[in-house]
Amino acid sequence: MATHTAERAVGDKPSAPEWYATDHELLPPVLRPYKENCKYLLSAEVSAKAGLGTARCEFAIPESCYIDDTGHLNAVEVNICYNQMMYYLVAKSVQEGLMPGFASWTMDDYWRHQLPDILIARFGSNFRRPINPRSFSGEMTFLSLTRRTPGGGDPMLLAETSYRYWDADGGRCDGEATLAFVGVA
């Protein structure tokens, strides 16, 4: 379900982009590939501006899925949370027609491509202050989404993204990632 901004009168400045509240019917199937103890994404609001999407999310990691408690969000969990944000953002964008790069996709296309065809080509993180993994927020944004045909091969979509995480105690982490959507011609 969408949250709606107020209509504007002719001549008014454009309002902020529309934000779609967490879709509680979409979130569980987006997270279906994850083991139960690895479903960290609790909620996600999604918006698009100039054809590029943003997700604002809430996370909780009650217990790490692979290591004893470090007391802080670590690099592996940053990556897992990024994946969950990204998968939800792309799914909601397909469902609502928010990003023109996915305009030809149906939800069936999304489900077919989710695991085998969405690749992280590059992932970088900057840890500024430790983040409490029990309760924290995150945001990711598509900075660009372009169709490429590298070396005359099969077409793909290439996305540059940025992300950040923070908690109530001033913890913070940020980074950039490049995504390749292959096999999507």
PDB file of N, CA and C in Angstrom, residues 92-184:
ATOM      1  N   LYS A  92       9.844  -4.120  -5.109  1.00  0.00           N
ATOM      2  CA  LYS A  92       8.811  -3.085  -4.973  1.00  0.00           C
ATOM      3  C   LYS A  92       8.820  -2.159  -6.184  1.00  0.00           C
ATOM      4  N   SER A  93       9.999  -1.888  -6.721  1.00  0.00           N
ATOM      5  CA  SER A  93      10.103  -1.051  -7.920  1.00  0.00           C
ATOM      6  C   SER A  93       9.447  -1.717  -9.121  1.00  0.00           C
ATOM      7  N   VAL A  94       9.636  -3.024  -9.251  1.00  0.00           N
ATOM      8  CA  VAL A  94       8.972  -3.762 -10.334  1.00  0.00           C
ATOM      9  C   VAL A  94       7.462  -3.729 -10.117  1.00  0.00           C
ATOM     10  N   GLN A  95       7.039  -4.009  -8.902  1.00  0.00           N
ATOM     11  CA  GLN A  95       5.610  -4.054  -8.592  1.00  0.00           C
ATOM     12  C   GLN A  95       4.916  -2.711  -8.867  1.00  0.00           C
ATOM     13  N   GLU A  96       5.583  -1.608  -8.537  1.00  0.00           N
ATOM     14  CA  GLU A  96       4.970  -0.287  -8.654  1.00  0.00           C
ATOM     15  C   GLU A  96       5.402   0.475  -9.910  1.00  0.00           C
ATOM     16  N   GLY A  97       6.304  -0.107 -10.719  1.00  0.00           N
ATOM     17  CA  GLY A  97       6.779   0.585 -11.917  1.00  0.00           C
ATOM     18  C   GLY A  97       7.591   1.830 -11.595  1.00  0.00           C
ATOM     19  N   LEU A  98       8.451   1.761 -10.579  1.00  0.00           N
ATOM     20  CA  LEU A  98       9.171   2.939 -10.105  1.00  0.00           C
ATOM     21  C   LEU A  98      10.452   3.256 -10.869  1.00  0.00           C
ATOM     22  N   MET A  99      11.128   2.244 -11.406  1.00  0.00           N
ATOM     23  CA  MET A  99      12.391   2.492 -12.104  1.00  0.00           C
ATOM     24  C   MET A  99      12.271   2.029 -13.551  1.00  0.00           C
ATOM     25  N   PRO A 100      12.426   2.955 -14.507  1.00  0.00           N
ATOM     26  CA  PRO A 100      12.281   2.596 -15.921  1.00  0.00           C
ATOM     27  C   PRO A 100      13.186   1.445 -16.373  1.00  0.00           C
ATOM     28  N   GLY A 101      14.334   1.258 -15.730  1.00  0.00           N
ATOM     29  CA  GLY A 101      15.228   0.165 -16.104  1.00  0.00           C
ATOM     30  C   GLY A 101      14.580  -1.203 -15.958  1.00  0.00           C
ATOM     31  N   PHE A 102      13.563  -1.289 -15.106  1.00  0.00           N
ATOM     32  CA  PHE A 102      12.852  -2.551 -14.893  1.00  0.00           C
ATOM     33  C   PHE A 102      11.438  -2.514 -15.482  1.00  0.00           C
ATOM     34  N   ALA A 103      11.177  -1.563 -16.351  1.00  0.00           N
ATOM     35  CA  ALA A 103       9.816  -1.365 -16.879  1.00  0.00           C
ATOM     36  C   ALA A 103       9.255  -2.591 -17.581  1.00  0.00           C
ATOM     37  N   SER A 104      10.105  -3.381 -18.200  1.00  0.00           N
ATOM     38  CA  SER A 104       9.614  -4.552 -18.931  1.00  0.00           C
ATOM     39  C   SER A 104       9.441  -5.773 -18.023  1.00  0.00           C
ATOM     40  N   TRP A 105       9.865  -5.682 -16.756  1.00  0.00           N
ATOM     41  CA  TRP A 105       9.784  -6.816 -15.847  1.00  0.00           C
ATOM     42  C   TRP A 105       8.387  -6.953 -15.260  1.00  0.00           C
ATOM     43  N   THR A 106       7.961  -8.173 -15.115  1.00  0.00           N
ATOM     44  CA  THR A 106       6.779  -8.513 -14.329  1.00  0.00           C
ATOM     45  C   THR A 106       7.282  -9.059 -12.991  1.00  0.00           C
ATOM     46  N   MET A 107       6.386  -9.282 -12.066  1.00  0.00           N
ATOM     47  CA  MET A 107       6.814  -9.893 -10.803  1.00  0.00           C
ATOM     48  C   MET A 107       7.343 -11.306 -11.042  1.00  0.00           C
ATOM     49  N   ASP A 108       6.767 -12.028 -12.001  1.00  0.00           N
ATOM     50  CA  ASP A 108       7.311 -13.352 -12.333  1.00  0.00           C
ATOM     51  C   ASP A 108       8.757 -13.239 -12.796  1.00  0.00           C
ATOM     52  N   ASP A 109       9.064 -12.193 -13.586  1.00  0.00           N
ATOM     53  CA  ASP A 109      10.452 -11.970 -14.011  1.00  0.00           C
ATOM     54  C   ASP A 109      11.346 -11.731 -12.793  1.00  0.00           C
ATOM     55  N   TYR A 110      10.872 -10.898 -11.864  1.00  0.00           N
ATOM     56  CA  TYR A 110      11.672 -10.635 -10.669  1.00  0.00           C
ATOM     57  C   TYR A 110      11.988 -11.936  -9.932  1.00  0.00           C
ATOM     58  N   TRP A 111      10.968 -12.746  -9.664  1.00  0.00           N
ATOM     59  CA  TRP A 111      11.195 -13.994  -8.908  1.00  0.00           C
ATOM     60  C   TRP A 111      12.160 -14.906  -9.650  1.00  0.00           C
ATOM     61  N   ARG A 112      12.074 -14.935 -10.975  1.00  0.00           N
ATOM     62  CA  ARG A 112      12.966 -15.781 -11.773  1.00  0.00           C
ATOM     63  C   ARG A 112      14.416 -15.274 -11.713  1.00  0.00           C
ATOM     64  N   HIS A 113      14.601 -13.958 -11.672  1.00  0.00           N
ATOM     65  CA  HIS A 113      15.944 -13.367 -11.705  1.00  0.00           C
ATOM     66  C   HIS A 113      16.562 -13.157 -10.323  1.00  0.00           C
ATOM     67  N   GLN A 114      15.754 -13.173  -9.266  1.00  0.00           N
ATOM     68  CA  GLN A 114      16.228 -12.740  -7.947  1.00  0.00           C
ATOM     69  C   GLN A 114      17.561 -13.369  -7.548  1.00  0.00           C
ATOM     70  N   LEU A 115      17.689 -14.648  -7.561  1.00  0.00           N
ATOM     71  CA  LEU A 115      18.935 -15.266  -7.102  1.00  0.00           C
ATOM     72  C   LEU A 115      19.977 -15.484  -8.202  1.00  0.00           C
ATOM     73  N   PRO A 116      19.612 -16.050  -9.347  1.00  0.00           N
ATOM     74  CA  PRO A 116      20.685 -16.378 -10.293  1.00  0.00           C
ATOM     75  C   PRO A 116      21.222 -15.204 -11.107  1.00  0.00           C
ATOM     76  N   ASP A 117      20.459 -14.116 -11.256  1.00  0.00           N
ATOM     77  CA  ASP A 117      20.824 -13.087 -12.231  1.00  0.00           C
ATOM     78  C   ASP A 117      21.122 -11.713 -11.653  1.00  0.00           C
ATOM     79  N   ILE A 118      21.056 -11.546 -10.341  1.00  0.00           N
ATOM     80  CA  ILE A 118      21.388 -10.265  -9.714  1.00  0.00           C
ATOM     81  C   ILE A 118      22.686 -10.473  -8.947  1.00  0.00           C
ATOM     82  N   LEU A 119      23.741  -9.867  -9.464  1.00  0.00           N
ATOM     83  CA  LEU A 119      25.088 -10.098  -8.926  1.00  0.00           C
ATOM     84  C   LEU A 119      25.673  -8.823  -8.327  1.00  0.00           C
ATOM     85  N   ILE A 120      26.388  -8.963  -7.246  1.00  0.00           N
ATOM     86  CA  ILE A 120      27.171  -7.851  -6.729  1.00  0.00           C
ATOM     87  C   ILE A 120      28.536  -7.941  -7.398  1.00  0.00           C
ATOM     88  N   ALA A 121      28.818  -6.965  -8.257  1.00  0.00           N
ATOM     89  CA  ALA A 121      30.085  -6.956  -8.987  1.00  0.00           C
ATOM     90  C   ALA A 121      31.202  -6.309  -8.169  1.00  0.00           C
ATOM     91  N   ARG A 122      30.821  -5.371  -7.315  1.00  0.00           N
ATOM     92  CA  ARG A 122      31.804  -4.678  -6.465  1.00  0.00           C
ATOM     93  C   ARG A 122      31.080  -4.232  -5.210  1.00  0.00           C
ATOM     94  N   PHE A 123      31.739  -4.363  -4.048  1.00  0.00           N
ATOM     95  CA  PHE A 123      31.118  -3.992  -2.777  1.00  0.00           C
ATOM     96  C   PHE A 123      32.173  -3.405  -1.868  1.00  0.00           C
ATOM     97  N   GLY A 124      31.956  -2.182  -1.412  1.00  0.00           N
ATOM     98  CA  GLY A 124      32.896  -1.538  -0.506  1.00  0.00           C
ATOM     99  C   GLY A 124      32.182  -0.963   0.699  1.00  0.00           C
ATOM    100  N   SER A 125      32.826  -1.037   1.863  1.00  0.00           N
ATOM    101  CA  SER A 125      32.242  -0.539   3.111  1.00  0.00           C
ATOM    102  C   SER A 125      33.232   0.338   3.847  1.00  0.00           C
ATOM    103  N   ASN A 126      32.691   1.338   4.519  1.00  0.00           N
ATOM    104  CA  ASN A 126      33.462   2.207   5.399  1.00  0.00           C
ATOM    105  C   ASN A 126      32.802   2.160   6.769  1.00  0.00           C
ATOM    106  N   PHE A 127      33.502   1.640   7.754  1.00  0.00           N
ATOM    107  CA  PHE A 127      32.969   1.560   9.107  1.00  0.00           C
ATOM    108  C   PHE A 127      33.450   2.782   9.882  1.00  0.00           C
ATOM    109  N   ARG A 128      32.508   3.643  10.271  1.00  0.00           N
ATOM    110  CA  ARG A 128      32.842   4.906  10.931  1.00  0.00           C
ATOM    111  C   ARG A 128      32.797   4.785  12.458  1.00  0.00           C
ATOM    112  N   ARG A 129      31.714   4.186  12.960  1.00  0.00           N
ATOM    113  CA  ARG A 129      31.533   3.939  14.398  1.00  0.00           C
ATOM    114  C   ARG A 129      30.748   2.654  14.537  1.00  0.00           C
ATOM    115  N   PRO A 130      31.040   1.823  15.556  1.00  0.00           N
ATOM    116  CA  PRO A 130      30.340   0.552  15.702  1.00  0.00           C
ATOM    117  C   PRO A 130      28.820   0.739  15.773  1.00  0.00           C
ATOM    118  N   ILE A 131      28.103  -0.174  15.128  1.00  0.00           N
ATOM    119  CA  ILE A 131      26.639  -0.156  15.079  1.00  0.00           C
ATOM    120  C   ILE A 131      26.114  -1.331  15.888  1.00  0.00           C
ATOM    121  N   ASN A 132      25.101  -1.050  16.706  1.00  0.00           N
ATOM    122  CA  ASN A 132      24.433  -2.090  17.487  1.00  0.00           C
ATOM    123  C   ASN A 132      23.595  -2.947  16.526  1.00  0.00           C
ATOM    124  N   PRO A 133      23.927  -4.228  16.366  1.00  0.00           N
ATOM    125  CA  PRO A 133      23.197  -5.054  15.407  1.00  0.00           C
ATOM    126  C   PRO A 133      21.779  -5.422  15.849  1.00  0.00           C
ATOM    127  N   ARG A 134      21.448  -5.199  17.114  1.00  0.00           N
ATOM    128  CA  ARG A 134      20.115  -5.579  17.612  1.00  0.00           C
ATOM    129  C   ARG A 134      19.016  -4.665  17.082  1.00  0.00           C
ATOM    130  N   SER A 135      19.379  -3.416  16.751  1.00  0.00           N
ATOM    131  CA  SER A 135      18.400  -2.462  16.239  1.00  0.00           C
ATOM    132  C   SER A 135      19.134  -1.341  15.513  1.00  0.00           C
ATOM    133  N   PHE A 136      18.941  -1.275  14.197  1.00  0.00           N
ATOM    134  CA  PHE A 136      19.597  -0.239  13.414  1.00  0.00           C
ATOM    135  C   PHE A 136      18.806   0.034  12.147  1.00  0.00           C
ATOM    136  N   SER A 137      19.154   1.115  11.495  1.00  0.00           N
ATOM    137  CA  SER A 137      18.469   1.545  10.282  1.00  0.00           C
ATOM    138  C   SER A 137      19.435   1.514   9.109  1.00  0.00           C
ATOM    139  N   GLY A 138      18.880   1.485   7.910  1.00  0.00           N
ATOM    140  CA  GLY A 138      19.697   1.499   6.711  1.00  0.00           C
ATOM    141  C   GLY A 138      18.967   2.167   5.569  1.00  0.00           C
ATOM    142  N   GLU A 139      19.752   2.568   4.593  1.00  0.00           N
ATOM    143  CA  GLU A 139      19.189   3.188   3.397  1.00  0.00           C
ATOM    144  C   GLU A 139      20.082   2.829   2.215  1.00  0.00           C
ATOM    145  N   MET A 140      19.466   2.526   1.106  1.00  0.00           N
ATOM    146  CA  MET A 140      20.240   2.328  -0.119  1.00  0.00           C
ATOM    147  C   MET A 140      19.565   3.073  -1.239  1.00  0.00           C
ATOM    148  N   THR A 141      20.375   3.539  -2.198  1.00  0.00           N
ATOM    149  CA  THR A 141      19.875   4.311  -3.325  1.00  0.00           C
ATOM    150  C   THR A 141      20.554   3.851  -4.604  1.00  0.00           C
ATOM    151  N   PHE A 142      19.767   3.719  -5.642  1.00  0.00           N
ATOM    152  CA  PHE A 142      20.312   3.509  -6.969  1.00  0.00           C
ATOM    153  C   PHE A 142      20.794   4.863  -7.475  1.00  0.00           C
ATOM    154  N   LEU A 143      22.067   4.978  -7.782  1.00  0.00           N
ATOM    155  CA  LEU A 143      22.643   6.216  -8.306  1.00  0.00           C
ATOM    156  C   LEU A 143      22.538   6.259  -9.823  1.00  0.00           C
ATOM    157  N   SER A 144      22.580   5.079 -10.448  1.00  0.00           N
ATOM    158  CA  SER A 144      22.417   4.978 -11.896  1.00  0.00           C
ATOM    159  C   SER A 144      21.970   3.558 -12.232  1.00  0.00           C
ATOM    160  N   LEU A 145      21.302   3.425 -13.354  1.00  0.00           N
ATOM    161  CA  LEU A 145      20.870   2.120 -13.855  1.00  0.00           C
ATOM    162  C   LEU A 145      20.926   2.206 -15.367  1.00  0.00           C
ATOM    163  N   THR A 146      21.900   1.509 -15.956  1.00  0.00           N
ATOM    164  CA  THR A 146      22.102   1.606 -17.401  1.00  0.00           C
ATOM    165  C   THR A 146      22.143   0.226 -18.035  1.00  0.00           C
ATOM    166  N   ARG A 147      21.692   0.179 -19.268  1.00  0.00           N
ATOM    167  CA  ARG A 147      21.744  -1.058 -20.048  1.00  0.00           C
ATOM    168  C   ARG A 147      23.093  -1.095 -20.762  1.00  0.00           C
ATOM    169  N   ARG A 148      23.776  -2.214 -20.667  1.00  0.00           N
ATOM    170  CA  ARG A 148      25.085  -2.387 -21.295  1.00  0.00           C
ATOM    171  C   ARG A 148      25.104  -3.692 -22.072  1.00  0.00           C
ATOM    172  N   THR A 149      25.924  -3.713 -23.103  1.00  0.00           N
ATOM    173  CA  THR A 149      26.174  -4.936 -23.854  1.00  0.00           C
ATOM    174  C   THR A 149      27.693  -5.073 -23.945  1.00  0.00           C
ATOM    175  N   PRO A 150      28.321  -5.609 -22.891  1.00  0.00           N
ATOM    176  CA  PRO A 150      29.783  -5.665 -22.869  1.00  0.00           C
ATOM    177  C   PRO A 150      30.349  -6.617 -23.913  1.00  0.00           C
ATOM    178  N   GLY A 151      31.289  -6.108 -24.688  1.00  0.00           N
ATOM    179  CA  GLY A 151      31.970  -6.930 -25.682  1.00  0.00           C
ATOM    180  C   GLY A 151      31.036  -7.583 -26.690  1.00  0.00           C
ATOM    181  N   GLY A 152      29.897  -6.973 -26.950  1.00  0.00           N
ATOM    182  CA  GLY A 152      28.950  -7.540 -27.900  1.00  0.00           C
ATOM    183  C   GLY A 152      28.205  -8.751 -27.371  1.00  0.00           C
ATOM    184  N   GLY A 153      28.353  -9.032 -26.074  1.00  0.00           N
ATOM    185  CA  GLY A 153      27.675 -10.180 -25.466  1.00  0.00           C
ATOM    186  C   GLY A 153      26.223  -9.890 -25.156  1.00  0.00           C
ATOM    187  N   ASP A 154      25.672 -10.654 -24.254  1.00  0.00           N
ATOM    188  CA  ASP A 154      24.278 -10.478 -23.859  1.00  0.00           C
ATOM    189  C   ASP A 154      24.097  -9.167 -23.105  1.00  0.00           C
ATOM    190  N   PRO A 155      22.990  -8.484 -23.350  1.00  0.00           N
ATOM    191  CA  PRO A 155      22.728  -7.234 -22.630  1.00  0.00           C
ATOM    192  C   PRO A 155      22.529  -7.487 -21.134  1.00  0.00           C
ATOM    193  N   MET A 156      22.879  -6.477 -20.353  1.00  0.00           N
ATOM    194  CA  MET A 156      22.657  -6.549 -18.913  1.00  0.00           C
ATOM    195  C   MET A 156      22.376  -5.144 -18.406  1.00  0.00           C
ATOM    196  N   LEU A 157      21.861  -5.081 -17.197  1.00  0.00           N
ATOM    197  CA  LEU A 157      21.684  -3.802 -16.523  1.00  0.00           C
ATOM    198  C   LEU A 157      22.815  -3.663 -15.508  1.00  0.00           C
ATOM    199  N   LEU A 158      23.405  -2.492 -15.461  1.00  0.00           N
ATOM    200  CA  LEU A 158      24.472  -2.208 -14.514  1.00  0.00           C
ATOM    201  C   LEU A 158      23.992  -1.076 -13.606  1.00  0.00           C
ATOM    202  N   ALA A 159      24.092  -1.272 -12.317  1.00  0.00           N
ATOM    203  CA  ALA A 159      23.620  -0.274 -11.359  1.00  0.00           C
ATOM    204  C   ALA A 159      24.735   0.127 -10.408  1.00  0.00           C
ATOM    205  N   GLU A 160      24.882   1.428 -10.240  1.00  0.00           N
ATOM    206  CA  GLU A 160      25.752   1.972  -9.197  1.00  0.00           C
ATOM    207  C   GLU A 160      24.832   2.335  -8.042  1.00  0.00           C
ATOM    208  N   THR A 161      25.193   1.904  -6.841  1.00  0.00           N
ATOM    209  CA  THR A 161      24.361   2.158  -5.664  1.00  0.00           C
ATOM    210  C   THR A 161      25.213   2.671  -4.513  1.00  0.00           C
ATOM    211  N   SER A 162      24.548   3.331  -3.583  1.00  0.00           N
ATOM    212  CA  SER A 162      25.197   3.709  -2.331  1.00  0.00           C
ATOM    213  C   SER A 162      24.309   3.213  -1.191  1.00  0.00           C
ATOM    214  N   TYR A 163      24.907   3.029  -0.037  1.00  0.00           N
ATOM    215  CA  TYR A 163      24.136   2.585   1.121  1.00  0.00           C
ATOM    216  C   TYR A 163      24.765   3.158   2.383  1.00  0.00           C
ATOM    217  N   ARG A 164      23.960   3.155   3.447  1.00  0.00           N
ATOM    218  CA  ARG A 164      24.461   3.579   4.750  1.00  0.00           C
ATOM    219  C   ARG A 164      23.617   2.915   5.828  1.00  0.00           C
ATOM    220  N   TYR A 165      24.229   2.744   6.999  1.00  0.00           N
ATOM    221  CA  TYR A 165      23.558   2.207   8.182  1.00  0.00           C
ATOM    222  C   TYR A 165      23.873   3.119   9.353  1.00  0.00           C
ATOM    223  N   TRP A 166      22.948   3.157  10.324  1.00  0.00           N
ATOM    224  CA  TRP A 166      23.156   3.945  11.529  1.00  0.00           C
ATOM    225  C   TRP A 166      22.311   3.373  12.664  1.00  0.00           C
ATOM    226  N   ASP A 167      22.665   3.733  13.889  1.00  0.00           N
ATOM    227  CA  ASP A 167      21.873   3.310  15.041  1.00  0.00           C
ATOM    228  C   ASP A 167      21.607   4.513  15.940  1.00  0.00           C
ATOM    229  N   ALA A 168      20.856   4.300  16.994  1.00  0.00           N
ATOM    230  CA  ALA A 168      20.450   5.380  17.899  1.00  0.00           C
ATOM    231  C   ALA A 168      21.614   5.944  18.703  1.00  0.00           C
ATOM    232  N   ASP A 169      22.736   5.234  18.770  1.00  0.00           N
ATOM    233  CA  ASP A 169      23.878   5.679  19.570  1.00  0.00           C
ATOM    234  C   ASP A 169      24.988   6.320  18.733  1.00  0.00           C
ATOM    235  N   GLY A 170      24.688   6.668  17.483  1.00  0.00           N
ATOM    236  CA  GLY A 170      25.679   7.322  16.636  1.00  0.00           C
ATOM    237  C   GLY A 170      26.551   6.374  15.838  1.00  0.00           C
ATOM    238  N   GLY A 171      26.267   5.081  15.867  1.00  0.00           N
ATOM    239  CA  GLY A 171      27.017   4.139  15.039  1.00  0.00           C
ATOM    240  C   GLY A 171      26.740   4.422  13.566  1.00  0.00           C
ATOM    241  N   ARG A 172      27.742   4.233  12.736  1.00  0.00           N
ATOM    242  CA  ARG A 172      27.506   4.461  11.315  1.00  0.00           C
ATOM    243  C   ARG A 172      28.494   3.719  10.423  1.00  0.00           C
ATOM    244  N   CYS A 173      27.980   3.398   9.268  1.00  0.00           N
ATOM    245  CA  CYS A 173      28.730   2.676   8.238  1.00  0.00           C
ATOM    246  C   CYS A 173      28.137   3.115   6.906  1.00  0.00           C
ATOM    247  N   ASP A 174      28.953   3.203   5.886  1.00  0.00           N
ATOM    248  CA  ASP A 174      28.435   3.530   4.563  1.00  0.00           C
ATOM    249  C   ASP A 174      29.289   2.854   3.505  1.00  0.00           C
ATOM    250  N   GLY A 175      28.826   2.903   2.281  1.00  0.00           N
ATOM    251  CA  GLY A 175      29.589   2.299   1.208  1.00  0.00           C
ATOM    252  C   GLY A 175      28.892   2.419  -0.130  1.00  0.00           C
ATOM    253  N   GLU A 176      29.498   1.783  -1.109  1.00  0.00           N
ATOM    254  CA  GLU A 176      28.986   1.770  -2.478  1.00  0.00           C
ATOM    255  C   GLU A 176      29.078   0.354  -3.012  1.00  0.00           C
ATOM    256  N   ALA A 177      28.167   0.039  -3.904  1.00  0.00           N
ATOM    257  CA  ALA A 177      28.176  -1.279  -4.540  1.00  0.00           C
ATOM    258  C   ALA A 177      27.743  -1.135  -5.988  1.00  0.00           C
ATOM    259  N   THR A 178      28.310  -1.975  -6.822  1.00  0.00           N
ATOM    260  CA  THR A 178      27.922  -2.057  -8.220  1.00  0.00           C
ATOM    261  C   THR A 178      27.190  -3.383  -8.418  1.00  0.00           C
ATOM    262  N   LEU A 179      26.017  -3.305  -9.020  1.00  0.00           N
ATOM    263  CA  LEU A 179      25.207  -4.493  -9.297  1.00  0.00           C
ATOM    264  C   LEU A 179      25.197  -4.765 -10.784  1.00  0.00           C
ATOM    265  N   ALA A 180      25.170  -6.037 -11.139  1.00  0.00           N
ATOM    266  CA  ALA A 180      24.986  -6.465 -12.525  1.00  0.00           C
ATOM    267  C   ALA A 180      23.768  -7.363 -12.577  1.00  0.00           C
ATOM    268  N   PHE A 181      22.817  -6.968 -13.399  1.00  0.00           N
ATOM    269  CA  PHE A 181      21.609  -7.776 -13.635  1.00  0.00           C
ATOM    270  C   PHE A 181      21.833  -8.465 -14.969  1.00  0.00           C
ATOM    271  N   VAL A 182      22.229  -9.734 -14.920  1.00  0.00           N
ATOM    272  CA  VAL A 182      22.583 -10.479 -16.117  1.00  0.00           C
ATOM    273  C   VAL A 182      21.426 -11.380 -16.516  1.00  0.00           C
ATOM    274  N   GLY A 183      21.449 -11.842 -17.757  1.00  0.00           N
ATOM    275  CA  GLY A 183      20.408 -12.758 -18.220  1.00  0.00           C
ATOM    276  C   GLY A 183      19.037 -12.137 -18.236  1.00  0.00           C
ATOM    277  N   VAL A 184      18.967 -10.819 -18.367  1.00  0.00           N
ATOM    278  CA  VAL A 184      17.684 -10.120 -18.276  1.00  0.00           C
ATOM    279  C   VAL A 184      17.218  -9.561 -19.607  1.00  0.00           C
TER     280      VAL A 184
END
